[in-house]
Amino acid sequence: MTKTSKFDSAYLRRVNCVRTFCTIREHGRISRSELADITGLSRATVSETVRELLDREFIWEVGSDSISRGRPPVQLEVNPLRFYLVAVEIDVSWVAVSITTLVGEVLVQSRVEFCTTDYDYVLDLCVNTIRRLLEEQGIEREDVLGIGVAVPGQVDLNRRVVTFAPNLRWRDVALAEGLERNLDLPVLVSNEAMLAAMAEKWFGLGKDARVLVFVSVKGGLGCGIVNDRTLLLGVSGSAGELGHMSIDPKGPVCSCGSRGCWEVYSDEQAILFRATEALRRSKDSFLAHTSLAENGRLTVEDIVQAANQGDATAKDILRETGWYLGIGIANIVNGLNPDMVILGGQVASSDVVLEEIRRVVKERSLQIPSEKVCLAPTHLGDEVALMGCIALLLDTLLEQPDGRLNADTITLN
Ligand SMILES: [Zn+2]
C-alpha cells in the first residue's frame, strides 16, 4: 500500500526495496551482482537496498557457493528464523489463522468454526486462536512483526474500521483496535478480495501483470485491483467494490440498498438460489437426490462437483452464473484494460464457469482490451486471502524506514 506519488523518492525507495526483497525470496540464495542483473537496478542501488534489508534483519548473508576463483561472492537469503507474521481470515462461519516466516512459509495453521454474528465472540475467537498458535510454536510476541486480517466487507482505512460486512451483520466495528488492545501487536485489516489481489501479485499468477484484477466469488462478490505493484485503494480504501455496479437498474434489491448489483446475480447466494429454483423444476438432477439438497444445505462446491461429473442441471446453473460473471468482467476489461483477471472462490474450479466467462468477455468487450487480457482461476486456492495478508504486511513493512509498523504507517490519511 502506498500513499505517495509515483514520482517521489519514497515511492522509488519502496519499489526498489520490494523488488530486491521479492527477488531474493524467489531465488532462495542470490549474490548482489546477480540481484543487479535480474532486477535491472544499478549496483549502487542494490548495495544500498541490501544494506537496508540487512540492517532490519529481513535478510542475512550466508557465505558462498563458489570458492574456485578469488574471493567468493556472498549469498543473500531471506532470514527465515528472525521474524514471523500472522495472517487471519474471517469468513461468515469460520476464522483461519496462519503463522508464517518472512518467506511466506506457513509454520502452522488453524481453522475454527463459529455460528454467530456477534462481533465480541468472533474477536475473542481470533485473539485466543492467535495466542494459542504463538504459544504452541514457542514464538515470542516481540518477534512477530504484525497481524494482517482479511474480512468479507468494506474497511475504512482512515479510521481502521470495518464499516460494513453484510454477511456478518457488522457495521463500524473497530477490529484492528480490538486485536491490538488484546494482543499488543500492530494490525492491518483489509477486504479479502483486495488482499487476494495482493497475494496474486506477490505469490501467484500475477507476478508479471501490469494491471491485475482479482474477482472473488463468495458470500458476496468483491474485487481487488493492483496497478504495477500498488493496490488501488481509492480515497478511503474501498476501491474494488465492483460487485455493486448495477447491471440491471430495475433488478432485485441488493444488500447495499441499490438494485440489480452484479453480485446479486453472481455470488454464491445467487448460485444457491438458482440451484433451488432449478431443482424445483428438474427432479432428475443428481443434486436433487443428495441429502444435502434435502436438508437445504447444498453448497456451491457440491454443484461444481456435480457439474464436473456431468450433471446437466448443475452445468446449467453454473453456465448461467458464468454468463453473469462474464458480463461484469467484460465491463471491467473495458474500463480498466487489465492484462490479468483472476477468479477466486469455489466457482474458479468449474470449467463450465470459466468457458462461459471467456465466451461472454470475448463477445462483449472491446477488441483492444479483450486481446490483451488473460482470465485464469487462482492457483492459491482457499489460502489466497491469507497469503494476501502476508503480502500486505510485507509490502507495508518494506515501505517503513525502520521496518516496523506503527500508528502513523497503518492509517491511510
Ligand atoms: Zn449492491
Coordinates of C-alpha atoms and ligand atoms in Angstrom, one line a residue:
M1 CA 0.0 0.0 0.0
T2 CA 1.3 3.4 -0.7
K3 CA 0.0 7.0 -0.2
T4 CA 2.9 8.6 -2.1
S5 CA 3.1 10.0 -5.6
K6 CA 4.6 7.8 -8.3
F7 CA 7.4 10.3 -8.8
D8 CA 8.7 10.9 -5.3
S9 CA 11.7 9.3 -3.8
A10 CA 9.9 7.4 -1.1
Y11 CA 7.9 5.6 -3.8
L12 CA 11.1 4.7 -5.7
R13 CA 12.7 3.5 -2.5
R14 CA 9.8 1.3 -1.7
V15 CA 9.6 -0.1 -5.2
N16 CA 13.4 -0.9 -5.1
C17 CA 13.1 -2.4 -1.6
V18 CA 10.1 -4.6 -2.6
R19 CA 11.7 -5.7 -5.9
T20 CA 15.0 -6.6 -4.2
F21 CA 13.3 -8.5 -1.3
C22 CA 11.0 -10.4 -3.7
T23 CA 13.9 -11.3 -6.0
I24 CA 15.9 -12.7 -3.0
R25 CA 12.8 -14.5 -1.8
E26 CA 12.1 -16.1 -5.2
H27 CA 15.7 -17.2 -5.8
G28 CA 16.3 -18.6 -2.3
R29 CA 20.0 -17.6 -2.4
I30 CA 21.5 -14.9 -4.6
S31 CA 24.5 -12.6 -4.8
R32 CA 24.5 -8.8 -5.1
S33 CA 25.7 -8.9 -8.7
E34 CA 23.0 -11.4 -9.7
L35 CA 20.4 -9.2 -8.0
A36 CA 21.6 -6.2 -10.1
D37 CA 21.4 -8.3 -13.3
I38 CA 17.9 -9.7 -12.6
T39 CA 16.3 -6.5 -11.2
G40 CA 18.0 -4.1 -13.6
L41 CA 18.9 -1.9 -10.7
S42 CA 22.3 -0.3 -10.5
R43 CA 24.9 -1.9 -8.3
A44 CA 24.9 1.2 -6.0
T45 CA 21.1 0.9 -5.6
V46 CA 21.3 -2.8 -4.9
S47 CA 24.1 -2.2 -2.4
E48 CA 22.1 0.5 -0.6
T49 CA 18.8 -1.5 -0.6
V50 CA 20.6 -4.7 0.6
R51 CA 22.2 -2.8 3.4
E52 CA 18.8 -1.5 4.5
L53 CA 17.3 -5.1 4.4
L54 CA 20.3 -6.4 6.4
D55 CA 20.0 -3.7 9.0
R56 CA 16.4 -4.6 9.5
E57 CA 17.4 -8.3 9.8
F58 CA 14.9 -9.2 7.0
I59 CA 17.7 -10.9 5.1
W60 CA 21.1 -12.3 6.0
E61 CA 24.4 -13.2 4.4
V62 CA 25.1 -16.9 4.0
G63 CA 28.6 -17.4 2.9
S64 CA 29.4 -18.6 -0.6
D65 CA 28.5 -21.2 -3.2
S66 CA 31.7 -20.7 -5.2
I67 CA 35.3 -20.8 -3.9
S68 CA 37.1 -21.6 -7.1
R69 CA 38.3 -18.1 -8.0
G70 CA 39.4 -15.4 -5.6
R71 CA 37.1 -14.0 -3.1
P72 CA 33.7 -15.9 -3.2
P73 CA 30.5 -13.8 -3.7
V74 CA 28.4 -13.6 -0.5
Q75 CA 24.9 -15.0 -0.9
L76 CA 21.8 -13.3 0.4
E77 CA 18.8 -15.1 1.7
V78 CA 15.6 -14.0 3.4
N79 CA 16.1 -14.6 7.2
P80 CA 13.7 -17.4 7.9
L81 CA 14.0 -17.6 11.6
R82 CA 14.2 -14.0 12.9
F83 CA 10.7 -12.7 12.5
Y84 CA 7.2 -14.0 12.0
L85 CA 3.9 -12.8 10.5
V86 CA 0.3 -13.6 11.4
A87 CA -2.4 -13.9 8.8
V88 CA -6.1 -14.1 9.8
E89 CA -9.1 -14.6 7.6
I90 CA -12.5 -14.0 9.0
D91 CA -15.3 -15.6 6.9
V92 CA -19.0 -15.8 7.8
S93 CA -18.7 -19.1 9.7
W94 CA -15.0 -19.6 10.4
V95 CA -11.8 -17.9 11.3
A96 CA -8.5 -19.2 9.8
V97 CA -5.1 -18.2 11.3
S98 CA -1.7 -18.8 9.9
I99 CA 1.7 -18.1 11.3
T100 CA 4.4 -17.7 8.6
T101 CA 8.0 -16.8 8.2
L102 CA 9.0 -13.7 6.2
V103 CA 9.3 -16.0 3.1
G104 CA 5.6 -16.7 3.4
E105 CA 6.2 -20.3 4.5
V106 CA 3.3 -21.5 6.7
L107 CA 4.5 -22.8 10.1
V108 CA 1.1 -23.6 11.5
Q109 CA -2.5 -23.0 10.5
S110 CA -5.8 -23.4 12.3
R111 CA -9.4 -23.0 11.3
V112 CA -12.1 -22.6 13.9
E113 CA -15.8 -22.6 13.1
F114 CA -18.4 -20.3 14.6
C115 CA -22.1 -19.9 14.3
T116 CA -22.9 -16.3 15.3
T117 CA -22.6 -12.7 14.0
D118 CA -21.6 -11.4 17.5
Y119 CA -18.5 -9.3 17.0
D120 CA -17.1 -9.7 20.5
Y121 CA -17.4 -13.5 20.2
V122 CA -15.5 -13.5 16.9
L123 CA -12.9 -11.1 18.2
D124 CA -12.3 -13.4 21.2
L125 CA -12.0 -16.4 18.9
C126 CA -9.3 -14.6 16.8
V127 CA -7.4 -13.4 19.9
N128 CA -7.5 -16.9 21.5
T129 CA -6.5 -18.7 18.3
I130 CA -3.6 -16.4 17.7
R131 CA -2.4 -16.7 21.3
R132 CA -2.6 -20.5 21.2
L133 CA -0.7 -20.9 17.9
L134 CA 2.1 -18.5 19.0
E135 CA 2.4 -20.4 22.3
E136 CA 2.4 -23.8 20.6
Q137 CA 5.2 -22.6 18.2
G138 CA 7.2 -21.0 21.1
I139 CA 7.2 -17.7 19.3
E140 CA 7.7 -14.6 21.4
R141 CA 5.5 -11.6 20.8
E142 CA 8.4 -9.2 20.0
D143 CA 9.4 -11.5 17.1
V144 CA 6.1 -11.0 15.4
L145 CA 6.1 -8.0 13.1
G146 CA 2.4 -7.7 12.6
I147 CA -1.0 -9.3 12.1
G148 CA -2.9 -9.0 8.8
V149 CA -6.6 -9.6 8.7
A150 CA -8.9 -10.3 5.8
V151 CA -12.6 -9.5 6.2
P152 CA -15.6 -10.1 3.9
G153 CA -16.6 -6.4 3.9
Q154 CA -15.6 -2.8 3.4
V155 CA -12.9 -1.3 5.5
D156 CA -12.3 2.4 6.1
L157 CA -8.5 2.6 6.2
N158 CA -8.5 6.1 7.6
R159 CA -10.4 5.0 10.7
R160 CA -9.2 1.4 10.5
V161 CA -12.8 0.2 11.0
V162 CA -14.8 -2.5 9.2
T163 CA -17.6 -0.2 8.1
F164 CA -19.9 -2.8 6.5
A165 CA -19.7 -6.6 6.4
P166 CA -23.3 -7.6 5.4
N167 CA -23.0 -11.3 5.8
L168 CA -21.6 -10.9 9.4
R169 CA -24.1 -8.0 10.0
W170 CA -21.2 -5.9 11.2
R171 CA -21.3 -2.1 10.9
D172 CA -18.5 0.2 12.1
V173 CA -16.6 -2.4 14.2
A174 CA -13.1 -1.3 15.3
L175 CA -11.5 -4.7 14.6
A176 CA -7.9 -3.5 14.3
E177 CA -8.0 -1.7 17.6
G178 CA -9.7 -4.6 19.3
L179 CA -7.0 -7.0 18.2
E180 CA -4.2 -4.6 19.1
R181 CA -5.7 -4.0 22.5
N182 CA -5.8 -7.7 23.3
L183 CA -2.5 -8.8 21.6
D184 CA -0.3 -5.7 21.8
L185 CA 0.8 -6.2 18.2
P186 CA 0.3 -3.9 15.1
V187 CA -2.7 -4.9 13.0
L188 CA -3.6 -4.2 9.3
V189 CA -7.2 -5.0 8.3
S190 CA -8.4 -5.1 4.7
N191 CA -11.0 -6.5 2.4
E192 CA -10.5 -10.1 1.4
A193 CA -10.7 -9.6 -2.3
M194 CA -8.2 -6.7 -2.2
L195 CA -5.8 -9.0 -0.3
A196 CA -6.4 -11.8 -2.7
A197 CA -5.2 -9.4 -5.5
M198 CA -2.1 -8.6 -3.4
A199 CA -1.5 -12.4 -3.0
E200 CA -1.6 -13.0 -6.7
K201 CA 0.9 -10.2 -7.3
W202 CA 3.3 -11.5 -4.6
F203 CA 2.9 -15.2 -4.7
G204 CA 0.6 -16.2 -7.6
L205 CA -0.2 -15.8 -11.2
G206 CA 0.0 -12.1 -11.3
K207 CA 3.7 -11.6 -10.6
D208 CA 4.4 -10.1 -14.1
A209 CA 1.0 -8.5 -14.6
R210 CA 0.8 -4.7 -15.0
V211 CA -2.9 -4.3 -14.2
L212 CA -4.4 -7.2 -12.3
V213 CA -8.0 -7.7 -11.1
F214 CA -9.0 -10.4 -8.7
V215 CA -12.7 -11.3 -8.7
S216 CA -13.7 -13.1 -5.5
V217 CA -16.9 -15.0 -5.7
K218 CA -18.0 -15.9 -2.2
G219 CA -21.0 -15.0 0.0
G220 CA -20.6 -11.6 -1.8
L221 CA -18.7 -10.6 -4.8
G222 CA -15.6 -8.4 -4.3
C223 CA -12.7 -7.3 -6.5
G224 CA -9.1 -6.2 -5.8
I225 CA -7.2 -4.1 -8.4
V226 CA -3.4 -4.0 -8.4
N227 CA -1.7 -1.5 -10.8
D228 CA 2.0 -2.4 -11.1
R229 CA 2.8 -3.2 -7.5
T230 CA 0.3 -0.9 -5.9
L231 CA -3.1 -1.9 -4.7
L232 CA -5.8 0.6 -5.8
L233 CA -7.3 1.8 -2.5
G234 CA -9.4 4.8 -3.5
V235 CA -9.8 7.8 -1.2
S236 CA -11.0 5.9 1.9
G237 CA -9.8 2.4 1.0
S238 CA -13.0 0.9 -0.5
A239 CA -12.0 0.7 -4.2
G240 CA -12.8 -2.6 -5.9
E241 CA -16.4 -2.8 -4.8
L242 CA -17.3 -3.7 -8.3
G243 CA -19.8 -6.3 -7.1
H244 CA -22.1 -3.3 -6.5
M245 CA -22.0 -2.0 -10.1
S246 CA -25.6 -2.1 -11.2
I247 CA -26.1 -4.3 -14.3
D248 CA -29.9 -4.0 -14.2
P249 CA -31.3 -0.8 -12.9
K250 CA -34.7 -2.5 -12.2
G251 CA -33.2 -5.7 -10.8
P252 CA -33.6 -7.1 -7.3
V253 CA -32.6 -5.1 -4.2
C254 CA -29.0 -5.7 -3.1
S255 CA -27.7 -5.8 0.5
C256 CA -26.2 -2.4 -0.2
G257 CA -29.6 -0.9 -0.8
S258 CA -29.2 -0.4 -4.6
R259 CA -30.8 -2.5 -7.3
G260 CA -29.6 -5.1 -9.8
C261 CA -26.0 -5.1 -8.5
W262 CA -23.6 -7.5 -10.3
E263 CA -23.2 -9.6 -7.1
V264 CA -27.0 -10.2 -6.8
Y265 CA -26.6 -12.4 -10.0
S266 CA -23.2 -13.8 -9.5
D267 CA -22.2 -14.5 -5.9
E268 CA -22.7 -17.9 -4.0
Q269 CA -26.1 -16.9 -2.7
A270 CA -27.2 -16.3 -6.3
I271 CA -25.9 -19.7 -7.3
L272 CA -27.7 -21.5 -4.5
F273 CA -30.9 -19.6 -5.2
R274 CA -30.5 -20.6 -8.9
A275 CA -30.0 -24.2 -7.7
T276 CA -33.1 -24.2 -5.6
E277 CA -35.2 -23.0 -8.4
A278 CA -33.7 -25.5 -10.9
L279 CA -34.3 -28.4 -8.6
R280 CA -37.9 -27.4 -8.2
R281 CA -38.3 -27.8 -12.0
S282 CA -35.9 -30.7 -12.5
K283 CA -36.2 -33.6 -10.1
D284 CA -34.0 -35.9 -12.2
S285 CA -30.8 -34.0 -11.3
F286 CA -28.2 -35.7 -9.2
L287 CA -28.3 -32.7 -6.9
A288 CA -32.0 -33.4 -6.1
H289 CA -31.1 -36.7 -4.6
T290 CA -28.3 -35.7 -2.2
S291 CA -29.1 -35.4 1.5
L292 CA -27.5 -32.0 1.4
A293 CA -30.2 -30.7 -1.0
E294 CA -32.9 -32.3 1.1
N295 CA -31.6 -30.6 4.2
G296 CA -31.3 -27.3 2.4
R297 CA -27.5 -27.3 3.0
L298 CA -26.4 -27.7 -0.6
T299 CA -23.1 -25.9 -1.2
V300 CA -21.5 -24.3 -4.3
E301 CA -18.8 -27.0 -4.0
D302 CA -21.5 -29.7 -4.4
I303 CA -22.8 -28.0 -7.5
V304 CA -19.3 -27.6 -9.1
Q305 CA -18.6 -31.3 -8.3
A306 CA -21.9 -32.4 -9.8
A307 CA -21.2 -30.4 -13.0
N308 CA -17.7 -31.8 -13.3
Q309 CA -19.3 -35.3 -13.1
G310 CA -21.6 -34.4 -16.0
D311 CA -24.9 -33.4 -14.2
A312 CA -26.9 -31.3 -16.7
T313 CA -28.8 -29.2 -14.1
A314 CA -25.6 -28.3 -12.3
K315 CA -24.0 -27.4 -15.6
D316 CA -27.0 -25.1 -16.5
I317 CA -26.8 -23.4 -13.1
L318 CA -23.1 -22.7 -13.5
R319 CA -23.4 -21.7 -17.1
E320 CA -25.9 -19.0 -16.2
T321 CA -23.6 -17.9 -13.4
G322 CA -20.7 -17.7 -15.8
W323 CA -22.8 -15.6 -18.1
Y324 CA -23.5 -13.0 -15.4
L325 CA -19.8 -13.1 -14.3
G326 CA -18.8 -12.7 -17.9
I327 CA -20.9 -9.5 -18.2
G328 CA -19.3 -7.9 -15.2
I329 CA -15.8 -9.0 -16.2
A330 CA -16.4 -7.6 -19.8
N331 CA -17.2 -4.3 -18.1
I332 CA -14.0 -4.5 -16.1
V333 CA -12.0 -5.4 -19.2
N334 CA -13.4 -2.3 -21.0
G335 CA -13.0 0.0 -18.0
L336 CA -9.6 -1.0 -16.7
N337 CA -7.8 -2.7 -19.6
P338 CA -6.2 -5.3 -17.3
D339 CA -3.7 -7.9 -18.6
M340 CA -4.8 -10.4 -16.0
V341 CA -8.2 -11.2 -14.4
I342 CA -8.0 -13.9 -11.8
L343 CA -11.1 -15.7 -10.5
G344 CA -11.4 -17.0 -6.9
G345 CA -14.0 -18.9 -4.9
Q346 CA -15.4 -22.3 -5.5
V347 CA -16.6 -21.4 -9.0
A348 CA -13.0 -21.0 -10.0
S349 CA -12.7 -24.8 -10.2
S350 CA -15.6 -25.1 -12.7
D351 CA -14.6 -25.4 -16.3
V352 CA -18.2 -24.6 -17.3
V353 CA -18.0 -21.2 -15.5
L354 CA -14.6 -20.4 -16.9
E355 CA -15.6 -21.3 -20.5
E356 CA -18.8 -19.2 -20.3
I357 CA -16.9 -16.2 -18.9
R358 CA -14.3 -16.4 -21.7
R359 CA -17.1 -16.6 -24.3
V360 CA -19.0 -13.6 -22.9
V361 CA -15.9 -11.5 -22.4
K362 CA -14.9 -12.1 -26.0
E363 CA -18.4 -11.3 -27.2
R364 CA -19.0 -8.2 -25.1
S365 CA -15.7 -6.4 -24.5
L366 CA -13.9 -4.0 -26.9
Q367 CA -11.4 -5.5 -29.3
I368 CA -8.2 -3.9 -28.0
P369 CA -8.6 -4.6 -24.2
S370 CA -10.0 -8.1 -24.9
E371 CA -7.0 -9.1 -27.0
K372 CA -4.6 -8.3 -24.1
V373 CA -6.5 -9.9 -21.2
C374 CA -5.8 -13.3 -19.7
L375 CA -8.5 -14.9 -17.5
A376 CA -7.4 -17.6 -15.1
P377 CA -8.6 -19.3 -11.9
T378 CA -6.4 -18.7 -8.8
H379 CA -3.8 -21.3 -8.1
L380 CA -3.6 -20.3 -4.4
G381 CA -6.9 -22.0 -3.6
D382 CA -8.6 -21.3 -0.3
E383 CA -5.3 -19.8 1.1
V384 CA -5.4 -16.8 -1.2
A385 CA -6.7 -14.2 1.3
L386 CA -4.4 -15.5 4.0
M387 CA -1.4 -15.1 1.6
G388 CA -2.7 -11.7 0.8
C389 CA -2.4 -10.8 4.5
I390 CA 1.3 -11.8 4.3
A391 CA 1.7 -9.8 1.1
L392 CA 0.1 -6.7 2.7
L393 CA 2.3 -7.0 5.8
L394 CA 5.5 -7.4 3.8
D395 CA 4.6 -4.6 1.4
T396 CA 3.8 -2.2 4.2
L397 CA 6.9 -3.3 6.3
L398 CA 9.2 -2.8 3.4
E399 CA 7.9 0.7 3.0
Q400 CA 8.9 1.7 6.5
P401 CA 12.3 3.3 7.1
D402 CA 12.8 1.2 10.3
G403 CA 10.9 -1.9 9.0
R404 CA 8.4 -1.7 11.8
L405 CA 4.7 -0.9 11.8
N406 CA 3.5 2.0 13.9
A407 CA 0.4 4.1 14.3
D408 CA 1.4 6.5 11.5
T409 CA 2.0 3.8 9.0
I410 CA -1.1 1.8 9.3
T411 CA -3.6 4.5 8.5
L412 CA -4.2 5.9 5.1
N413 CA -4.6 9.6 5.9
Ligands
ZN1 ZN -25.1 -3.8 -4.1

